[in-house]
C-alpha positions as a Python dict, from the first residue, in 0.01 Angstrom:
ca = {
    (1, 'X'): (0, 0, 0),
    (2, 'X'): (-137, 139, -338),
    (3, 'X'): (-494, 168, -170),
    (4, 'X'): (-336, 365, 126),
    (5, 'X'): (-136, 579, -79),
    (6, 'X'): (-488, 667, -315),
    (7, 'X'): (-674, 678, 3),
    (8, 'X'): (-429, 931, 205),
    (9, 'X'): (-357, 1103, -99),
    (10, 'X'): (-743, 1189, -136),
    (11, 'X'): (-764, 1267, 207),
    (12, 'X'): (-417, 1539, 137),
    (13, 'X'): (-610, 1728, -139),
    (14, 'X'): (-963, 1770, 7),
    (15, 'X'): (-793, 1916, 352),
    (16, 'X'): (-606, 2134, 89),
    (17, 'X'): (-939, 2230, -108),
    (18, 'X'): (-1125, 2298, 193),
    (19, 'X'): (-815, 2530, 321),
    (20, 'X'): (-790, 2704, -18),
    (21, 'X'): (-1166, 2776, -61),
    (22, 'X'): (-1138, 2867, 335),
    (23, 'X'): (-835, 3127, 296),
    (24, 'X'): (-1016, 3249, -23),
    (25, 'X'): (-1352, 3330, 105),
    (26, 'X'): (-1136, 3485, 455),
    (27, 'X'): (-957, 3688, 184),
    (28, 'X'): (-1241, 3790, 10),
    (29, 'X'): (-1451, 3905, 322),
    (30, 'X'): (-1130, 4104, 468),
    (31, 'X'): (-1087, 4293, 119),
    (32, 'X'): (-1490, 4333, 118),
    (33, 'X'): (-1452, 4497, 478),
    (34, 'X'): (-1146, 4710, 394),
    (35, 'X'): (-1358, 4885, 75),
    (36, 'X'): (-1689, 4942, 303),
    (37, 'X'): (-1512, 5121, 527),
    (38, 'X'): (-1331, 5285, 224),
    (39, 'X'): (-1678, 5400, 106),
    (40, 'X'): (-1829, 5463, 404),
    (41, 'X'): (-1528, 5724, 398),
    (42, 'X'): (-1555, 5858, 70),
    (43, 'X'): (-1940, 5874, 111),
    (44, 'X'): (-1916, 6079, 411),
    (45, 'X'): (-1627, 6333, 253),
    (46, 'X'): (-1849, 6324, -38),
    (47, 'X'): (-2146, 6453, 170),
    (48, 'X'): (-1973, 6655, 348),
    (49, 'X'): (-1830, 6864, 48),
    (50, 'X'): (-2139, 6892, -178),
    (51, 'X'): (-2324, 7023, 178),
    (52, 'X'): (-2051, 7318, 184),
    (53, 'X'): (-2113, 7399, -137),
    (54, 'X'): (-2518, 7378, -128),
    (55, 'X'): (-2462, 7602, 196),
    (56, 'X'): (-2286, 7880, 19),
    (57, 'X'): (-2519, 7877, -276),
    (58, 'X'): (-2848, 7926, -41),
    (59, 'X'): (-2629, 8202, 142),
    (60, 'X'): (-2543, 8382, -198),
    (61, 'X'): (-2913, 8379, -313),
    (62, 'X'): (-3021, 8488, -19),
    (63, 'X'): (-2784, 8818, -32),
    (64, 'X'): (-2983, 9154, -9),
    (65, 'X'): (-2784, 9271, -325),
    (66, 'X'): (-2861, 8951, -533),
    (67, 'X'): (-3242, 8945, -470),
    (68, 'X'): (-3254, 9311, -596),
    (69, 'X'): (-3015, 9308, -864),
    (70, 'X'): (-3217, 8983, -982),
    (71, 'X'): (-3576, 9188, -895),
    (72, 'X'): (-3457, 9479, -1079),
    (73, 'X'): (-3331, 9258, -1420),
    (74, 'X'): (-3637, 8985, -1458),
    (75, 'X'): (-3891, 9261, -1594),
    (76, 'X'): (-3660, 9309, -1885),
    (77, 'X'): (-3438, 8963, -1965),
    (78, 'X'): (-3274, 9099, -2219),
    (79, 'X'): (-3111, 9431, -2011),
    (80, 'X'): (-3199, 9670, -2256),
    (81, 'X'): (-3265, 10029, -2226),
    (82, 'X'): (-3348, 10066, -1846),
    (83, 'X'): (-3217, 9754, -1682),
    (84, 'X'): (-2922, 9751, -1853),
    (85, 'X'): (-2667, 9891, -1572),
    (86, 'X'): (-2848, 9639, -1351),
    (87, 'X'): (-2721, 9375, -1610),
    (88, 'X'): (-2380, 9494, -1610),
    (89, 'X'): (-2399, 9500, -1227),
    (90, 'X'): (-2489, 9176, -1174),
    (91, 'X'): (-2257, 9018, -1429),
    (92, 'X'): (-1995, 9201, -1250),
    (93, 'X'): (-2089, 9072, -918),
    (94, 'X'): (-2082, 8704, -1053),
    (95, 'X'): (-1733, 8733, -1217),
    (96, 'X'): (-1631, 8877, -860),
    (97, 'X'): (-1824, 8537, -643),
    (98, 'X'): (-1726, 8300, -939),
    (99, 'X'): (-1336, 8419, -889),
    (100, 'X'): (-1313, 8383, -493),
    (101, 'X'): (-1526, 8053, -560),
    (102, 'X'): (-1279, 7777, -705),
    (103, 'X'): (-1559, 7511, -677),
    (104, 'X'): (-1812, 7732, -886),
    (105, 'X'): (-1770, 7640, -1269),
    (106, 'X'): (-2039, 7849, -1376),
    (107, 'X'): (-2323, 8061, -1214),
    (108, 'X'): (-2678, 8136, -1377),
    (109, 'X'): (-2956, 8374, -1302),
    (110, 'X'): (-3263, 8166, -1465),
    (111, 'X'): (-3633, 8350, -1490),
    (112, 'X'): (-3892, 8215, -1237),
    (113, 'X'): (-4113, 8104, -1501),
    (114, 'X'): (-3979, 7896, -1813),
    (115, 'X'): (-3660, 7884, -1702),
    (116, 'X'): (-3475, 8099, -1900),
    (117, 'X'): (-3109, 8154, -1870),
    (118, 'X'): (-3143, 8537, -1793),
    (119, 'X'): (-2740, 8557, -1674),
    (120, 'X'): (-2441, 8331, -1614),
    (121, 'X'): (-2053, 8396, -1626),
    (122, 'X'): (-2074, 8131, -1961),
    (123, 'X'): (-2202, 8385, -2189),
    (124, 'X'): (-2293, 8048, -2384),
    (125, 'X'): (-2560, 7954, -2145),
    (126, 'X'): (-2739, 8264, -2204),
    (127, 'X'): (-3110, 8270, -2365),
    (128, 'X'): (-3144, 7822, -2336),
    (129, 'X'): (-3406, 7759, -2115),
    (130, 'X'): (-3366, 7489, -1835),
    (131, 'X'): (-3760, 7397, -1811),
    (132, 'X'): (-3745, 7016, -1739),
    (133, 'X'): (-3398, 7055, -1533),
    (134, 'X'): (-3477, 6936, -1167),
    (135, 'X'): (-3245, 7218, -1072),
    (136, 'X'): (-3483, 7459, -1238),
    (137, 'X'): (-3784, 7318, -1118),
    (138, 'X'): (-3695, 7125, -759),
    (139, 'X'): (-3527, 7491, -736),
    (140, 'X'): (-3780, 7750, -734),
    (141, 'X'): (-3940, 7632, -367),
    (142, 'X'): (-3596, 7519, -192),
    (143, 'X'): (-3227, 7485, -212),
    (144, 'X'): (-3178, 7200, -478),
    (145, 'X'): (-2895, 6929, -582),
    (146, 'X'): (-2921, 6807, -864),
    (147, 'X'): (-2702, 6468, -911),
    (148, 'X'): (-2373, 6461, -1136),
    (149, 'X'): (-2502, 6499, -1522),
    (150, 'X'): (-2318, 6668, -1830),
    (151, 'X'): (-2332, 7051, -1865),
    (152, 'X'): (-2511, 7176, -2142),
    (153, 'X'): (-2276, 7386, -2255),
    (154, 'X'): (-1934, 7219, -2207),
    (155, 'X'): (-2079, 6828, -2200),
    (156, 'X'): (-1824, 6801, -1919),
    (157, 'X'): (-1973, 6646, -1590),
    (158, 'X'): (-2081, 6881, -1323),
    (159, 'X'): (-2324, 6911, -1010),
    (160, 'X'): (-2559, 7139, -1011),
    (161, 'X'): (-2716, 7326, -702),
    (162, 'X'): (-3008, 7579, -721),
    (163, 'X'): (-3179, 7776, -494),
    (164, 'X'): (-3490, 8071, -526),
    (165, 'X'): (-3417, 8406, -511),
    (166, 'X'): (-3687, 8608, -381),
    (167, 'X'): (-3748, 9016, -424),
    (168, 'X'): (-3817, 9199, -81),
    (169, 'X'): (-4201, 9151, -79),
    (170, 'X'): (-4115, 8741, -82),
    (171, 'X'): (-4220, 8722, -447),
    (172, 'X'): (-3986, 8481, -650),
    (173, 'X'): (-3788, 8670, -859),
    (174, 'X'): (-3549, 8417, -1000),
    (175, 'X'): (-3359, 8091, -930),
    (176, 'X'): (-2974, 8091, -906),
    (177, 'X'): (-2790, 7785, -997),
    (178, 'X'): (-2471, 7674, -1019),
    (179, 'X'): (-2272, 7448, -1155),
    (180, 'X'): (-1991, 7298, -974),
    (181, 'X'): (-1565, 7206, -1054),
    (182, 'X'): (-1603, 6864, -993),
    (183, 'X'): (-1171, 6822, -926),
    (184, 'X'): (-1302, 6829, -517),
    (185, 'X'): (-1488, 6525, -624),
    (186, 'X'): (-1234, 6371, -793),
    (187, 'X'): (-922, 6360, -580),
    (188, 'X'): (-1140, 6266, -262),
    (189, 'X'): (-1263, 5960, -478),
    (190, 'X'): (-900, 5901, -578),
    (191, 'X'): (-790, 5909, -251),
    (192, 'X'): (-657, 5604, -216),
    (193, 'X'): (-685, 5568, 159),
    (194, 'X'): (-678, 5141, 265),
    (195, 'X'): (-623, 5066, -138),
    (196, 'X'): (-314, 4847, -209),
    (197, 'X'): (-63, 4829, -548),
    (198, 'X'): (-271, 4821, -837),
    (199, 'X'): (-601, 4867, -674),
    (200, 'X'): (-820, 5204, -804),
    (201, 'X'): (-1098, 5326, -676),
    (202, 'X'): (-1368, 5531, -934),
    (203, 'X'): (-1717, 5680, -946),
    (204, 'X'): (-2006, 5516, -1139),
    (205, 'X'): (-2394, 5678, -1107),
    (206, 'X'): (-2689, 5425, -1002),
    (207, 'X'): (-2713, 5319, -1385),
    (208, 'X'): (-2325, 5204, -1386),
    (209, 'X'): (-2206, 5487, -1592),
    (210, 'X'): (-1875, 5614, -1560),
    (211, 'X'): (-1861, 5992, -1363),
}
């Protein structure tokens, strides 16, 4: 009796082992399923946002008025003397875009070589020079994304998207940049769409760091 007892008793707790570890790993691959799909989704709204916002920065440097303003202001950085109401004009006409644009955080006008910050609506930003920033450099041939990374100026995290600005005669005359509001970013991360009670969902880069 003692032996069958041991003996069925064993035979009870591996069947209940083997049903645990079964229901676990059935658990595990459902809740691995449910947050693909959940990134799949965030990727895609992701995408989708940061190619809005890359189109309407290409647009804007490609506006008549921006590649003469920006012609007319890169002989003389500084907008003294001469080019000063071209200055004024295009600091005006940034104010104006960065207003209608609650995505934009901050817009620069950097010089085509040694990437001087010629303009921006930060007045803080004005005079560094952006040499080794891949917006700066990926953006004097082509419309340019550079990957979340702190701003300069405010340390807080932004996106950055550049594109060339070219005078009539197709010269380069300037690349305009701009760094984004990342709140879009944030509340479509946050979403919360398939998450249960207590679950979170957050943005790290490729190195693990925290965005």
């Amino acid at each position: 009796v003692v032996v069958f007892a041991l003996f069925s008793g064993l035979i009870v707790a591996l069947l209940g082992a083997a049903g645990y570890l079964f229901l676990t790993a059935d658990l595990r691959g459902t809740v691995a399923a449910q947050l693909s799909a959940l990134g799949d989704l965030c990727e895609t709204s992701l995408e989708k946002w940061v190619d809005e916002q890359a189109r309407t920065v290409g647009s804007l440097a490609r506006l008549p008025a921006v590649q003469k303003m920006a012609s007319s202001l890169l002989p003389d950085p500084t907008g003294e003397g001469a080019w000063a109401p071209a200055r004024s004009e295009m600091a005006d006409f940034f104010s104006v875009i960065a207003e209608g644009h609650a995505e934009f955080r901050e817009i620069c006008l950097l010089a085509p070589t040694g990437g001087l910050v010629v303009l921006s609506t930060t007045r803080a930003s004005e005079g560094q020079y952006r040499v080794t920033d891949s917006a700066f450099v990926m953006g004097r041939t082509g419309l340019h994304v550079q990957s979340v990374h702190p701003s300069p100026v405010s340390l807080l995290p932004t996106l950055t998207i550049s594109a060339p600005v070219f005078n009539a005669a197709g010269v380069p005359a300037g690349v305009l940049a701009v760094d984004l509001n990342l709140d879009s970013m944030d509340r479509l991360v946050k979403v919360g769409t398939g998450l249960g009670p207590g679950e979170e969902s957050y943005l790290v880069d490729r190195f693990h760091v925290f965005v």
